[in-house]
Amino acid sequence: MLLYLSPQTVVFPAPVVESKEPVVQVRLSYSAVSSYEKCPLSYRFQYVDGLEVEPTSYLSFGRSMHAALEWLYDRDTPEPPSLEGLLAYLDKCWESEGYASLEDERSFLKNAREVLTQYYYSNLDAFRLPVAVEERFEIDMDDYILSGVIDRVDCNVDGTYEILDYKTSRRLPELSRLREDLQLPIYQLACREVWGITPSKLTFYYLIPNRRYTTRPCDADGLSRVEERLAHTAQCISKGDFPATPNRLCPWCSFEDICPERTATGHLGESYLARHRALLRRRVKLEEAIALLEEEMDREGITIAGEDERHPSPGA
Ligand code: SF4
């Protein structure tokens, strides 16, 4: 279908949204499943089409805090490092992307230092080396690949295991939402598949309010339900089922500008035009990023064999 809006304007329907080609290999992580469950189209933009998610202050803040806590626990001897060392490492690993201004970034950094200081003193007396820190896993579940990164696994004094995940949101979510959440059950599944262990506790550690939310692990039935939910998501993805599902988080969606639901004005042509313009803007940004990278590679004297690899033809 071609849309002719004016003699000069020909708009091709954006294949990135409309195509129903099945996805060959489904890879699931907690973030991917949760993205699909919120809005399959948003999942598709990010995980199938590979479109970039806008950097935000909250993502950068979260990654910086995770990196600092990884440094705190990932060591060879059981003595805790100093608070000064931890804060110095925070400065080193701090991510600056996504902040509205320098002032905004400074205020987040100040808050990060306060939160880490509070965390440090609350946990200093009980400091022990974890059995795993930022542990990556990738499991072949027959119908799909399940992957992820577990923030921390502790072996408690009674010899049982506890899975921990750090959260950097300001407010604690409602308990009903936490009970439905798949993240810790997925990590429990990973512990079973990778190490053959069943933890005795699953904990979300909310860093800003300095509160732990701990639950018992899923029993066998609970874990089967988690596996069914994952298998169902994988099946929908492999069928190419990506309906747009407007929800309360749409205003913060990175793909609002190319979403048919959010660009709809009652005039089909205008909607296509808006999405087309938004995709072109993304292409310009991407080309600028490629040019910068190539300049950097030239400065470093890094060359790729054959110019064609730098500028492959479409579809290559
Ligand atoms: S704007 Fe809303 S409906 Fe559109 S892709 Fe994003 S989450 Fe889905």
mmCIF file of C-alpha atoms and ligand atoms in Angstrom:
data_model
loop_
_atom_site.group_PDB
_atom_site.id
_atom_site.type_symbol
_atom_site.label_atom_id
_atom_site.label_comp_id
_atom_site.label_asym_id
_atom_site.label_seq_id
_atom_site.Cartn_x
_atom_site.Cartn_y
_atom_site.Cartn_z
ATOM 1 C CA MET A 1 0.000 0.000 0.000
ATOM 2 C CA LEU A 2 1.273 3.496 -0.903
ATOM 3 C CA LEU A 3 -0.263 6.623 0.517
ATOM 4 C CA TYR A 4 -0.278 9.706 -1.713
ATOM 5 C CA LEU A 5 -0.854 12.743 0.493
ATOM 6 C CA SER A 6 0.251 15.480 -1.850
ATOM 7 C CA PRO A 7 2.030 15.526 -5.215
ATOM 8 C CA GLN A 8 5.417 15.768 -3.426
ATOM 9 C CA THR A 9 4.804 13.446 -0.518
ATOM 10 C CA VAL A 10 4.834 9.689 -0.797
ATOM 11 C CA VAL A 11 4.733 7.798 2.471
ATOM 12 C CA PHE A 12 5.590 4.142 2.744
ATOM 13 C CA PRO A 13 3.864 2.369 5.619
ATOM 14 C CA ALA A 14 6.542 1.825 8.242
ATOM 15 C CA PRO A 15 7.436 -1.891 8.017
ATOM 16 C CA VAL A 16 8.955 -1.721 11.455
ATOM 17 C CA VAL A 17 5.462 -1.548 12.953
ATOM 18 C CA GLU A 18 3.278 -3.500 10.597
ATOM 19 C CA SER A 19 5.391 -6.572 9.744
ATOM 20 C CA LYS A 20 4.148 -9.856 11.187
ATOM 21 C CA GLU A 21 7.239 -11.903 10.350
ATOM 22 C CA PRO A 22 7.796 -14.502 13.052
ATOM 23 C CA VAL A 23 10.838 -14.096 15.268
ATOM 24 C CA VAL A 24 13.167 -17.072 14.910
ATOM 25 C CA GLN A 25 14.834 -17.427 18.293
ATOM 26 C CA VAL A 26 13.179 -16.038 21.378
ATOM 27 C CA ARG A 27 15.460 -14.773 24.110
ATOM 28 C CA LEU A 28 13.757 -13.804 27.331
ATOM 29 C CA SER A 29 15.014 -11.864 30.298
ATOM 30 C CA TYR A 30 13.038 -10.362 33.145
ATOM 31 C CA SER A 31 13.113 -6.928 31.461
ATOM 32 C CA ALA A 32 11.993 -8.377 28.131
ATOM 33 C CA VAL A 33 9.070 -10.306 29.645
ATOM 34 C CA SER A 34 7.980 -7.370 31.708
ATOM 35 C CA SER A 35 8.192 -5.110 28.641
ATOM 36 C CA TYR A 36 6.108 -7.595 26.604
ATOM 37 C CA GLU A 37 3.515 -7.930 29.349
ATOM 38 C CA LYS A 38 3.122 -4.137 29.582
ATOM 39 C CA CYS A 39 2.930 -3.522 25.840
ATOM 40 C CA PRO A 40 3.927 -6.047 23.163
ATOM 41 C CA LEU A 41 4.509 -3.302 20.587
ATOM 42 C CA SER A 42 6.942 -1.498 22.839
ATOM 43 C CA TYR A 43 8.726 -4.855 23.339
ATOM 44 C CA ARG A 44 8.937 -5.248 19.595
ATOM 45 C CA PHE A 45 10.434 -1.788 19.045
ATOM 46 C CA GLN A 46 13.153 -2.454 21.592
ATOM 47 C CA TYR A 47 13.934 -6.156 21.389
ATOM 48 C CA VAL A 48 13.016 -7.143 17.834
ATOM 49 C CA ASP A 49 13.665 -3.954 15.865
ATOM 50 C CA GLY A 50 16.561 -2.971 18.123
ATOM 51 C CA LEU A 51 15.500 0.673 18.438
ATOM 52 C CA GLU A 52 17.334 2.641 21.067
ATOM 53 C CA VAL A 53 15.737 3.413 24.416
ATOM 54 C CA GLU A 54 16.198 7.051 25.455
ATOM 55 C CA PRO A 55 18.770 7.384 28.243
ATOM 56 C CA THR A 56 17.143 8.673 31.419
ATOM 57 C CA SER A 57 18.478 9.945 34.711
ATOM 58 C CA TYR A 58 16.776 7.069 36.526
ATOM 59 C CA LEU A 59 18.474 4.427 34.350
ATOM 60 C CA SER A 60 21.885 6.070 34.742
ATOM 61 C CA PHE A 61 21.394 6.484 38.488
ATOM 62 C CA GLY A 62 20.378 2.820 38.827
ATOM 63 C CA ARG A 63 23.326 1.525 36.805
ATOM 64 C CA SER A 64 25.802 3.663 38.772
ATOM 65 C CA MET A 65 24.446 2.401 42.103
ATOM 66 C CA HIS A 66 24.604 -1.211 40.917
ATOM 67 C CA ALA A 67 28.212 -0.755 39.762
ATOM 68 C CA ALA A 68 29.215 0.746 43.133
ATOM 69 C CA LEU A 69 27.583 -2.113 45.065
ATOM 70 C CA GLU A 70 29.242 -4.656 42.796
ATOM 71 C CA TRP A 71 32.580 -3.056 43.710
ATOM 72 C CA LEU A 72 31.686 -3.234 47.415
ATOM 73 C CA TYR A 73 31.046 -6.986 47.368
ATOM 74 C CA ASP A 74 33.150 -8.372 44.544
ATOM 75 C CA ARG A 75 36.436 -8.923 46.396
ATOM 76 C CA ASP A 76 38.829 -11.642 47.488
ATOM 77 C CA THR A 77 38.963 -11.051 51.250
ATOM 78 C CA PRO A 78 36.059 -10.740 53.720
ATOM 79 C CA GLU A 79 37.105 -7.335 55.109
ATOM 80 C CA PRO A 80 34.777 -4.585 53.944
ATOM 81 C CA PRO A 81 36.457 -1.738 52.077
ATOM 82 C CA SER A 82 36.219 1.791 53.458
ATOM 83 C CA LEU A 83 33.268 4.086 52.824
ATOM 84 C CA GLU A 84 35.693 6.566 51.228
ATOM 85 C CA GLY A 85 36.756 3.848 48.787
ATOM 86 C CA LEU A 86 33.137 3.090 47.947
ATOM 87 C CA LEU A 87 32.276 6.748 47.324
ATOM 88 C CA ALA A 88 35.433 7.235 45.265
ATOM 89 C CA TYR A 89 34.389 4.262 43.145
ATOM 90 C CA LEU A 90 30.916 5.765 42.727
ATOM 91 C CA ASP A 91 32.529 8.903 41.273
ATOM 92 C CA LYS A 92 34.562 6.736 38.919
ATOM 93 C CA CYS A 93 31.671 4.631 37.619
ATOM 94 C CA TRP A 94 29.088 7.422 37.607
ATOM 95 C CA GLU A 95 27.063 7.564 34.372
ATOM 96 C CA SER A 96 26.236 11.074 33.189
ATOM 97 C CA GLU A 97 23.713 10.317 30.452
ATOM 98 C CA GLY A 98 20.070 11.358 30.604
ATOM 99 C CA TYR A 99 20.198 14.176 33.171
ATOM 100 C CA ALA A 100 18.282 17.345 32.380
ATOM 101 C CA SER A 101 21.202 19.605 33.376
ATOM 102 C CA LEU A 102 24.503 19.607 35.225
ATOM 103 C CA GLU A 103 22.660 20.793 38.304
ATOM 104 C CA ASP A 104 20.192 17.911 37.993
ATOM 105 C CA GLU A 105 23.080 15.448 37.699
ATOM 106 C CA ARG A 106 24.847 16.938 40.742
ATOM 107 C CA SER A 107 21.716 16.563 42.802
ATOM 108 C CA PHE A 108 21.367 12.878 41.778
ATOM 109 C CA LEU A 109 25.055 12.273 42.578
ATOM 110 C CA LYS A 110 24.655 13.886 46.006
ATOM 111 C CA ASN A 111 21.649 11.671 46.644
ATOM 112 C CA ALA A 112 23.562 8.586 45.442
ATOM 113 C CA ARG A 113 26.351 9.335 47.934
ATOM 114 C CA GLU A 114 23.848 9.718 50.787
ATOM 115 C CA VAL A 115 22.045 6.508 49.859
ATOM 116 C CA LEU A 116 25.289 4.533 49.631
ATOM 117 C CA THR A 117 26.496 5.935 52.959
ATOM 118 C CA GLN A 118 23.229 4.900 54.603
ATOM 119 C CA TYR A 119 23.494 1.446 52.995
ATOM 120 C CA TYR A 120 27.134 1.071 54.039
ATOM 121 C CA TYR A 121 26.536 1.734 57.742
ATOM 122 C CA SER A 122 23.347 -0.355 57.841
ATOM 123 C CA ASN A 123 25.149 -3.394 56.429
ATOM 124 C CA LEU A 124 28.686 -2.984 57.762
ATOM 125 C CA ASP A 125 28.349 -5.243 60.833
ATOM 126 C CA ALA A 126 26.821 -8.056 58.790
ATOM 127 C CA PHE A 127 29.319 -7.743 55.921
ATOM 128 C CA ARG A 128 30.065 -11.162 54.367
ATOM 129 C CA LEU A 129 31.347 -12.129 50.973
ATOM 130 C CA PRO A 130 28.437 -13.199 48.783
ATOM 131 C CA VAL A 131 28.589 -16.431 46.798
ATOM 132 C CA ALA A 132 27.727 -14.540 43.615
ATOM 133 C CA VAL A 133 27.801 -10.895 42.529
ATOM 134 C CA GLU A 134 26.300 -9.616 39.265
ATOM 135 C CA GLU A 135 26.072 -13.213 38.099
ATOM 136 C CA ARG A 136 25.085 -13.661 34.456
ATOM 137 C CA PHE A 137 23.095 -16.693 33.404
ATOM 138 C CA GLU A 138 21.811 -18.039 30.135
ATOM 139 C CA ILE A 139 19.650 -21.145 30.148
ATOM 140 C CA ASP A 140 18.233 -23.106 27.249
ATOM 141 C CA MET A 141 14.599 -23.732 28.249
ATOM 142 C CA ASP A 142 13.862 -25.693 25.030
ATOM 143 C CA ASP A 143 11.331 -23.197 23.625
ATOM 144 C CA TYR A 144 13.364 -20.111 24.489
ATOM 145 C CA ILE A 145 16.602 -18.891 26.015
ATOM 146 C CA LEU A 146 16.292 -17.370 29.481
ATOM 147 C CA SER A 147 19.024 -14.946 30.485
ATOM 148 C CA GLY A 148 19.679 -12.329 33.118
ATOM 149 C CA VAL A 149 22.007 -10.958 35.760
ATOM 150 C CA ILE A 150 21.478 -11.663 39.465
ATOM 151 C CA ASP A 151 22.667 -8.765 41.622
ATOM 152 C CA ARG A 152 23.759 -10.918 44.547
ATOM 153 C CA VAL A 153 23.402 -14.346 46.143
ATOM 154 C CA ASP A 154 24.298 -14.576 49.838
ATOM 155 C CA CYS A 155 24.980 -17.661 51.894
ATOM 156 C CA ASN A 156 23.457 -16.761 55.262
ATOM 157 C CA VAL A 157 24.888 -17.836 58.643
ATOM 158 C CA ASP A 158 22.483 -20.796 58.777
ATOM 159 C CA GLY A 159 23.913 -22.065 55.471
ATOM 160 C CA THR A 160 20.829 -21.200 53.403
ATOM 161 C CA TYR A 161 20.888 -19.013 50.310
ATOM 162 C CA GLU A 162 19.274 -15.643 49.703
ATOM 163 C CA ILE A 163 18.835 -13.975 46.308
ATOM 164 C CA LEU A 164 18.982 -10.174 46.395
ATOM 165 C CA ASP A 165 18.026 -7.589 43.831
ATOM 166 C CA TYR A 166 18.687 -3.872 44.379
ATOM 167 C CA LYS A 167 15.991 -1.370 43.526
ATOM 168 C CA THR A 168 16.570 2.337 43.082
ATOM 169 C CA SER A 169 12.985 3.535 42.848
ATOM 170 C CA ARG A 170 12.027 6.117 45.416
ATOM 171 C CA ARG A 171 8.770 4.571 46.496
ATOM 172 C CA LEU A 172 7.965 1.038 47.554
ATOM 173 C CA PRO A 173 5.484 -0.575 45.173
ATOM 174 C CA GLU A 174 2.214 -2.068 46.354
ATOM 175 C CA LEU A 175 2.592 -5.540 47.830
ATOM 176 C CA SER A 176 0.131 -7.010 45.318
ATOM 177 C CA ARG A 177 2.402 -5.879 42.466
ATOM 178 C CA LEU A 178 5.485 -7.305 44.145
ATOM 179 C CA ARG A 179 3.762 -10.661 44.622
ATOM 180 C CA GLU A 180 2.975 -10.822 40.900
ATOM 181 C CA ASP A 181 6.462 -9.737 39.882
ATOM 182 C CA LEU A 182 8.493 -12.297 37.944
ATOM 183 C CA GLN A 183 12.003 -11.066 38.620
ATOM 184 C CA LEU A 184 12.937 -12.965 41.779
ATOM 185 C CA PRO A 185 11.088 -16.156 40.722
ATOM 186 C CA ILE A 186 13.078 -16.061 37.451
ATOM 187 C CA TYR A 187 16.288 -15.812 39.475
ATOM 188 C CA GLN A 188 15.117 -18.692 41.650
ATOM 189 C CA LEU A 189 14.589 -20.702 38.469
ATOM 190 C CA ALA A 190 18.100 -19.766 37.317
ATOM 191 C CA CYS A 191 19.616 -20.856 40.654
ATOM 192 C CA ARG A 192 17.894 -24.215 40.308
ATOM 193 C CA GLU A 193 18.968 -24.715 36.687
ATOM 194 C CA VAL A 194 22.533 -23.404 36.997
ATOM 195 C CA TRP A 195 23.645 -24.389 40.511
ATOM 196 C CA GLY A 196 20.951 -26.832 41.597
ATOM 197 C CA ILE A 197 20.145 -24.780 44.712
ATOM 198 C CA THR A 198 16.870 -23.539 46.182
ATOM 199 C CA PRO A 199 17.186 -20.280 48.111
ATOM 200 C CA SER A 200 15.393 -19.837 51.431
ATOM 201 C CA LYS A 201 14.720 -16.124 50.824
ATOM 202 C CA LEU A 202 14.077 -13.800 47.894
ATOM 203 C CA THR A 203 14.783 -10.150 48.663
ATOM 204 C CA PHE A 204 14.270 -6.836 46.951
ATOM 205 C CA TYR A 205 16.512 -4.265 48.622
ATOM 206 C CA TYR A 206 15.052 -0.768 48.136
ATOM 207 C CA LEU A 207 18.154 1.369 48.478
ATOM 208 C CA ILE A 208 16.633 4.844 48.802
ATOM 209 C CA PRO A 209 14.242 4.096 51.686
ATOM 210 C CA ASN A 210 16.793 1.461 52.889
ATOM 211 C CA ARG A 211 14.101 -1.198 53.180
ATOM 212 C CA ARG A 212 14.193 -4.899 52.415
ATOM 213 C CA TYR A 213 11.204 -6.724 51.057
ATOM 214 C CA THR A 214 11.768 -10.448 51.640
ATOM 215 C CA THR A 215 9.546 -13.337 50.603
ATOM 216 C CA ARG A 216 9.752 -17.092 50.730
ATOM 217 C CA PRO A 217 10.777 -18.803 47.488
ATOM 218 C CA CYS A 218 8.132 -20.201 45.146
ATOM 219 C CA ASP A 219 7.101 -23.781 45.762
ATOM 220 C CA ALA A 220 7.096 -26.315 42.903
ATOM 221 C CA ASP A 221 3.603 -25.259 41.734
ATOM 222 C CA GLY A 222 4.515 -21.580 41.880
ATOM 223 C CA LEU A 223 7.650 -22.199 39.846
ATOM 224 C CA SER A 224 5.657 -24.193 37.265
ATOM 225 C CA ARG A 225 3.277 -21.246 36.916
ATOM 226 C CA VAL A 226 6.261 -18.959 36.322
ATOM 227 C CA GLU A 227 7.550 -21.318 33.625
ATOM 228 C CA GLU A 228 4.094 -21.409 32.001
ATOM 229 C CA ARG A 229 3.964 -17.612 31.982
ATOM 230 C CA LEU A 230 7.396 -17.430 30.358
ATOM 231 C CA ALA A 231 6.533 -20.120 27.800
ATOM 232 C CA HIS A 232 3.308 -18.292 26.918
ATOM 233 C CA THR A 233 5.208 -15.028 26.367
ATOM 234 C CA ALA A 234 7.797 -16.827 24.224
ATOM 235 C CA GLN A 235 5.019 -18.381 22.153
ATOM 236 C CA CYS A 236 3.306 -15.016 21.533
ATOM 237 C CA ILE A 237 6.632 -13.474 20.525
ATOM 238 C CA SER A 238 7.498 -16.288 18.144
ATOM 239 C CA LYS A 239 4.068 -15.927 16.525
ATOM 240 C CA GLY A 240 4.848 -12.232 15.926
ATOM 241 C CA ASP A 241 2.017 -11.070 18.144
ATOM 242 C CA PHE A 242 2.793 -7.431 18.970
ATOM 243 C CA PRO A 243 -0.403 -5.450 19.546
ATOM 244 C CA ALA A 244 -0.055 -1.897 20.849
ATOM 245 C CA THR A 245 -1.414 -1.816 24.389
ATOM 246 C CA PRO A 246 -1.862 1.747 25.642
ATOM 247 C CA ASN A 247 -1.270 2.030 29.371
ATOM 248 C CA ARG A 248 -0.552 4.604 32.068
ATOM 249 C CA LEU A 249 3.183 4.503 31.257
ATOM 250 C CA CYS A 250 2.744 5.587 27.602
ATOM 251 C CA PRO A 251 3.870 9.182 28.322
ATOM 252 C CA TRP A 252 7.253 7.787 29.420
ATOM 253 C CA CYS A 253 7.572 5.247 26.576
ATOM 254 C CA SER A 254 10.704 5.730 24.436
ATOM 255 C CA PHE A 255 8.678 4.895 21.330
ATOM 256 C CA GLU A 256 5.725 7.201 21.805
ATOM 257 C CA ASP A 257 6.767 9.215 18.741
ATOM 258 C CA ILE A 258 6.544 6.186 16.433
ATOM 259 C CA CYS A 259 3.626 4.429 18.096
ATOM 260 C CA PRO A 260 0.499 4.213 15.918
ATOM 261 C CA GLU A 261 -1.709 4.479 19.026
ATOM 262 C CA ARG A 262 -0.064 7.674 20.252
ATOM 263 C CA THR A 263 0.338 9.371 16.878
ATOM 264 C CA ALA A 264 -3.229 8.660 15.763
ATOM 265 C CA THR A 265 -5.070 11.896 15.029
ATOM 266 C CA GLY A 266 -8.033 10.433 13.219
ATOM 267 C CA HIS A 267 -6.188 10.995 9.933
ATOM 268 C CA LEU A 268 -4.253 7.914 8.807
ATOM 269 C CA GLY A 269 -1.859 9.861 6.566
ATOM 270 C CA GLU A 270 -0.857 12.278 9.349
ATOM 271 C CA SER A 271 -0.135 9.394 11.667
ATOM 272 C CA TYR A 272 2.135 7.717 9.096
ATOM 273 C CA LEU A 273 3.871 11.020 8.395
ATOM 274 C CA ALA A 274 4.533 11.663 12.089
ATOM 275 C CA ARG A 275 5.986 8.193 12.564
ATOM 276 C CA HIS A 276 8.034 8.490 9.381
ATOM 277 C CA ARG A 277 9.508 11.813 10.554
ATOM 278 C CA ALA A 278 10.306 10.320 13.957
ATOM 279 C CA LEU A 279 12.099 7.345 12.384
ATOM 280 C CA LEU A 280 14.105 9.693 10.142
ATOM 281 C CA ARG A 281 15.169 11.677 13.226
ATOM 282 C CA ARG A 282 16.391 8.439 14.792
ATOM 283 C CA ARG A 283 18.284 7.583 11.603
ATOM 284 C CA VAL A 284 20.028 10.978 11.614
ATOM 285 C CA LYS A 285 21.046 10.476 15.256
ATOM 286 C CA LEU A 286 22.344 6.985 14.474
ATOM 287 C CA GLU A 287 24.353 8.233 11.495
ATOM 288 C CA GLU A 288 25.886 10.969 13.673
ATOM 289 C CA ALA A 289 26.841 8.359 16.275
ATOM 290 C CA ILE A 290 28.407 6.141 13.581
ATOM 291 C CA ALA A 291 30.388 9.107 12.198
ATOM 292 C CA LEU A 292 31.708 9.948 15.691
ATOM 293 C CA LEU A 293 32.684 6.324 16.287
ATOM 294 C CA GLU A 294 34.492 6.151 12.949
ATOM 295 C CA GLU A 295 36.387 9.373 13.746
ATOM 296 C CA GLU A 296 37.444 7.854 17.060
ATOM 297 C CA MET A 297 38.516 4.630 15.322
ATOM 298 C CA ASP A 298 40.567 6.658 12.833
ATOM 299 C CA ARG A 299 42.264 8.530 15.683
ATOM 300 C CA GLU A 300 43.086 5.224 17.404
ATOM 301 C CA GLY A 301 44.327 3.762 14.118
ATOM 302 C CA ILE A 302 41.710 1.001 14.159
ATOM 303 C CA THR A 303 40.672 -0.182 10.741
ATOM 304 C CA ILE A 304 38.192 -2.787 9.645
ATOM 305 C CA ALA A 305 39.243 -5.035 6.807
ATOM 306 C CA GLY A 306 37.335 -3.797 3.759
ATOM 307 C CA GLU A 307 35.431 -0.499 3.671
ATOM 308 C CA ASP A 308 32.240 -2.445 2.906
ATOM 309 C CA GLU A 309 32.082 -3.639 6.506
ATOM 310 C CA ARG A 310 31.796 -0.055 7.709
ATOM 311 C CA HIS A 311 29.077 0.800 5.242
ATOM 312 C CA PRO A 312 27.283 -2.422 4.406
ATOM 313 C CA SER A 313 24.565 -2.264 1.837
ATOM 314 C CA PRO A 314 20.990 -2.511 3.166
ATOM 315 C CA GLY A 315 20.023 -6.066 3.971
ATOM 316 C CA ALA A 316 23.645 -7.263 3.970
HETATM 317 S S1 SF4 B 1 3.335 4.525 23.553
HETATM 318 FE FE1 SF4 B 1 2.108 3.074 24.780
HETATM 319 S S2 SF4 B 1 0.972 1.856 23.279
HETATM 320 FE FE2 SF4 B 1 2.639 2.878 22.188
HETATM 321 S S3 SF4 B 1 4.330 1.422 22.163
HETATM 322 FE FE3 SF4 B 1 4.639 2.738 23.934
HETATM 323 S S4 SF4 B 1 3.630 1.661 25.632
HETATM 324 FE FE4 SF4 B 1 2.860 0.752 23.740
#
